């Protein structure tokens, strides 16, 4: 007999760990603060929709009625989740390299989170967005140009990340962004080196200013 408990446990772990405590947490900034049609936001929405579709398929044998109700919320595709094929992944040559790169980044994220927690305990910061993180050490995956600083800030959920390559041991230093002259945007709550590029929105960062101006522009 097929052991559905193993499937349930794997899906539950995926939703609780990979999704809730990592992917969805990291995506909140771009989903909530980027412009509605921003490519990064739309890409994230597409991925979340795909996850929703594939998870519903995988859950259908375990919770058939609930899965069917979830399936009916979408607007196209098979009439029933029980008629849809199960997800299938075809391995690619790049999978191993991507997995290795992300394993290294997530390991670094764990070490950064430890330093953030220390800073919270010491009352240096409250929310992680109040932090500026400086990393020194050997991190070739951060220096090959494929990972932007903004991506690291999003992954760590901090306002600033500065990476300095050295041959010595790794150091991770967390300080208050405000202590470096950075100012808090009242919309996204991130701290920025420059704020108020538009006279009418002195307390907004450039990103949030563009969103605000979009809504203020009369439609033709």
Short mmCIF file of C-alpha atoms in Angstrom, two decimals:
data_model
loop_
_atom_site.label_atom_id
_atom_site.label_comp_id
_atom_site.label_asym_id
_atom_site.label_seq_id
_atom_site.Cartn_x
_atom_site.Cartn_y
_atom_site.Cartn_z
CA UNK A 1 0.00 0.00 0.00
CA UNK A 2 1.18 3.54 -0.74
CA UNK A 3 2.15 5.48 2.40
CA UNK A 4 0.42 8.83 2.01
CA UNK A 5 1.75 9.94 5.41
CA UNK A 6 5.22 10.37 3.91
CA UNK A 7 3.78 12.53 1.13
CA UNK A 8 1.87 14.62 3.66
CA UNK A 9 4.95 15.09 5.85
CA UNK A 10 7.08 16.13 2.88
CA UNK A 11 4.46 18.63 1.65
CA UNK A 12 3.90 19.99 5.15
CA UNK A 13 7.64 20.53 5.60
CA UNK A 14 7.90 22.19 2.19
CA UNK A 15 5.06 24.61 3.04
CA UNK A 16 6.36 25.37 6.54
CA UNK A 17 10.09 25.62 5.82
CA UNK A 18 10.89 26.32 2.16
CA UNK A 19 7.77 28.41 1.54
CA UNK A 20 6.62 30.12 4.74
CA UNK A 21 9.89 30.72 6.56
CA UNK A 22 11.99 31.40 3.46
CA UNK A 23 10.52 32.04 0.02
CA UNK A 24 7.30 33.83 0.97
CA UNK A 25 9.08 35.78 3.70
CA UNK A 26 11.71 36.99 1.26
CA UNK A 27 9.10 37.90 -1.37
CA UNK A 28 6.99 40.14 0.87
CA UNK A 29 8.95 43.30 0.07
CA UNK A 30 8.62 43.06 -3.70
CA UNK A 31 5.01 41.83 -3.58
CA UNK A 32 3.84 44.59 -1.24
CA UNK A 33 6.06 47.50 -2.27
CA UNK A 34 7.01 47.19 -5.94
CA UNK A 35 4.82 48.70 -8.63
CA UNK A 36 1.92 46.49 -9.71
CA UNK A 37 3.46 45.67 -13.10
CA UNK A 38 7.09 45.56 -11.98
CA UNK A 39 8.77 42.53 -13.65
CA UNK A 40 10.17 41.24 -10.34
CA UNK A 41 6.74 41.39 -8.72
CA UNK A 42 4.99 39.77 -11.68
CA UNK A 43 7.61 37.03 -11.81
CA UNK A 44 7.06 36.29 -8.13
CA UNK A 45 3.31 36.13 -8.68
CA UNK A 46 3.81 33.68 -11.55
CA UNK A 47 5.98 31.41 -9.39
CA UNK A 48 3.47 31.51 -6.53
CA UNK A 49 0.66 30.62 -8.93
CA UNK A 50 2.66 27.68 -10.26
CA UNK A 51 3.32 26.50 -6.69
CA UNK A 52 -0.39 26.77 -5.91
CA UNK A 53 -1.29 24.66 -8.98
CA UNK A 54 1.32 21.97 -8.35
CA UNK A 55 0.64 21.74 -4.62
CA UNK A 56 -3.08 21.32 -5.28
CA UNK A 57 -2.33 18.42 -7.62
CA UNK A 58 -0.07 16.73 -5.07
CA UNK A 59 -2.62 17.15 -2.29
CA UNK A 60 -5.56 15.86 -4.34
CA UNK A 61 -5.10 12.15 -3.43
CA UNK A 62 -4.85 13.05 0.27
CA UNK A 63 -7.55 15.72 0.66
CA UNK A 64 -9.63 15.27 -2.51
CA UNK A 65 -12.53 17.59 -1.66
CA UNK A 66 -10.42 20.46 -0.33
CA UNK A 67 -8.03 20.16 -3.30
CA UNK A 68 -10.96 20.26 -5.71
CA UNK A 69 -12.33 23.41 -4.05
CA UNK A 70 -8.92 25.05 -4.34
CA UNK A 71 -8.63 23.94 -7.97
CA UNK A 72 -11.95 25.53 -8.91
CA UNK A 73 -10.63 28.95 -7.87
CA UNK A 74 -8.39 29.09 -10.93
CA UNK A 75 -9.85 30.17 -14.26
CA UNK A 76 -8.39 27.76 -16.80
CA UNK A 77 -6.99 24.28 -17.38
CA UNK A 78 -8.52 20.92 -16.56
CA UNK A 79 -12.09 20.95 -15.25
CA UNK A 80 -11.08 18.92 -12.20
CA UNK A 81 -7.83 18.53 -10.28
CA UNK A 82 -8.38 14.78 -10.46
CA UNK A 83 -8.09 14.96 -14.25
CA UNK A 84 -4.85 16.95 -14.20
CA UNK A 85 -1.49 15.15 -14.54
CA UNK A 86 0.79 15.10 -11.50
CA UNK A 87 3.84 17.42 -11.57
CA UNK A 88 6.91 16.09 -13.34
CA UNK A 89 10.37 17.60 -13.30
CA UNK A 90 12.84 16.80 -16.05
CA UNK A 91 16.40 17.11 -14.69
CA UNK A 92 18.57 19.76 -16.35
CA UNK A 93 22.34 20.00 -16.66
CA UNK A 94 22.33 23.21 -14.60
CA UNK A 95 20.38 21.80 -11.63
CA UNK A 96 23.42 20.64 -9.65
CA UNK A 97 25.24 23.97 -10.02
CA UNK A 98 22.14 25.96 -9.03
CA UNK A 99 21.53 23.74 -6.02
CA UNK A 100 25.15 24.08 -4.88
CA UNK A 101 25.05 27.87 -5.26
CA UNK A 102 21.82 28.18 -3.30
CA UNK A 103 23.03 25.81 -0.60
CA UNK A 104 25.99 28.12 -0.06
CA UNK A 105 23.80 31.23 -0.01
CA UNK A 106 21.28 29.72 2.41
CA UNK A 107 24.10 28.61 4.67
CA UNK A 108 25.40 32.19 4.68
CA UNK A 109 21.85 33.43 5.35
CA UNK A 110 21.69 31.23 8.44
CA UNK A 111 24.91 32.75 9.78
CA UNK A 112 23.65 36.26 9.04
CA UNK A 113 20.40 35.46 10.87
CA UNK A 114 22.40 34.37 13.91
CA UNK A 115 24.13 37.76 13.96
CA UNK A 116 20.80 39.53 13.52
CA UNK A 117 19.39 37.65 16.50
CA UNK A 118 22.42 38.64 18.57
CA UNK A 119 21.85 42.28 17.60
CA UNK A 120 18.21 42.00 18.65
CA UNK A 121 19.13 40.49 22.01
CA UNK A 122 21.63 43.30 22.56
CA UNK A 123 18.90 45.85 21.68
CA UNK A 124 20.94 47.18 18.77
CA UNK A 125 18.09 46.63 16.32
CA UNK A 126 14.43 45.73 16.39
CA UNK A 127 13.32 44.57 12.96
CA UNK A 128 15.90 43.16 10.58
CA UNK A 129 15.29 46.04 8.15
CA UNK A 130 16.97 48.31 10.69
CA UNK A 131 20.23 46.47 10.05
CA UNK A 132 23.26 47.08 7.87
CA UNK A 133 25.28 43.89 7.33
CA UNK A 134 28.95 43.82 6.40
CA UNK A 135 30.46 40.49 5.32
CA UNK A 136 34.16 39.84 4.89
CA UNK A 137 35.79 36.59 3.85
CA UNK A 138 35.98 34.20 0.93
CA UNK A 139 32.65 34.22 -0.81
CA UNK A 140 33.23 33.68 -4.54
CA UNK A 141 29.52 33.06 -5.05
CA UNK A 142 28.91 36.68 -4.03
CA UNK A 143 31.63 38.20 -6.16
CA UNK A 144 31.13 36.70 -9.62
CA UNK A 145 28.65 39.40 -10.63
CA UNK A 146 25.65 37.07 -10.90
CA UNK A 147 24.24 38.04 -7.49
CA UNK A 148 23.35 41.67 -7.02
CA UNK A 149 23.59 43.50 -3.71
CA UNK A 150 19.84 44.15 -3.81
CA UNK A 151 19.25 40.40 -4.07
CA UNK A 152 21.31 39.79 -0.93
CA UNK A 153 19.41 42.52 0.90
CA UNK A 154 16.17 40.86 -0.12
CA UNK A 155 17.41 37.38 0.84
CA UNK A 156 18.62 38.53 4.26
CA UNK A 157 15.69 40.98 4.70
CA UNK A 158 17.99 43.82 5.70
CA UNK A 159 18.44 47.33 4.38
CA UNK A 160 22.08 47.15 3.32
CA UNK A 161 24.64 44.44 2.56
CA UNK A 162 28.29 45.24 1.94
CA UNK A 163 30.65 42.43 0.89
CA UNK A 164 34.43 42.75 1.19
CA UNK A 165 36.57 39.89 -0.18
CA UNK A 166 39.50 38.86 2.02
CA UNK A 167 41.73 35.84 2.41
CA UNK A 168 41.12 35.71 6.15
CA UNK A 169 38.34 34.17 8.19
CA UNK A 170 34.76 35.19 7.64
CA UNK A 171 33.34 38.01 9.71
CA UNK A 172 29.71 39.17 9.76
CA UNK A 173 29.04 42.51 11.39
CA UNK A 174 25.56 43.89 12.06
CA UNK A 175 25.11 47.60 12.79
CA UNK A 176 22.19 49.98 12.79
CA UNK A 177 21.52 51.40 9.34
CA UNK A 178 20.59 54.73 10.94
CA UNK A 179 24.09 54.97 12.42
CA UNK A 180 25.45 55.15 8.86
CA UNK A 181 23.23 58.08 7.92
CA UNK A 182 20.63 55.91 6.23
CA UNK A 183 17.01 57.01 6.53
CA UNK A 184 13.82 54.99 6.79
CA UNK A 185 11.22 55.08 4.01
CA UNK A 186 7.80 55.36 5.64
CA UNK A 187 6.20 53.12 2.99
CA UNK A 188 8.51 50.11 2.66
CA UNK A 189 10.30 50.58 6.03
CA UNK A 190 13.70 49.96 4.45
CA UNK A 191 16.60 52.29 5.20
CA UNK A 192 18.26 54.00 2.25
CA UNK A 193 21.38 56.09 1.65
CA UNK A 194 19.27 58.66 -0.16
CA UNK A 195 15.67 59.56 0.53
CA UNK A 196 13.27 62.14 -0.81
CA UNK A 197 14.39 62.53 -4.42
CA UNK A 198 10.98 64.07 -5.17
CA UNK A 199 10.01 67.29 -3.40
CA UNK A 200 6.43 66.14 -2.82
CA UNK A 201 7.53 62.89 -1.19
CA UNK A 202 10.48 63.71 1.08
CA UNK A 203 9.97 60.60 3.24
CA UNK A 204 9.84 58.06 0.40
CA UNK A 205 12.64 56.13 -1.31
CA UNK A 206 12.99 56.26 -5.10
CA UNK A 207 11.04 53.03 -5.58
CA UNK A 208 8.12 54.07 -3.41
CA UNK A 209 8.15 57.56 -4.93
CA UNK A 210 7.64 56.10 -8.40
CA UNK A 211 4.73 54.01 -7.14
CA UNK A 212 3.18 57.05 -5.46
CA UNK A 213 3.58 59.21 -8.56
CA UNK A 214 1.95 56.50 -10.68
CA UNK A 215 -1.21 56.61 -8.55
CA UNK A 216 -1.18 60.41 -8.52
CA UNK A 217 -0.95 60.72 -12.32
CA UNK A 218 -4.45 61.21 -13.78
CA UNK A 219 -5.43 58.49 -16.27
CA UNK A 220 -6.10 59.72 -19.80
#
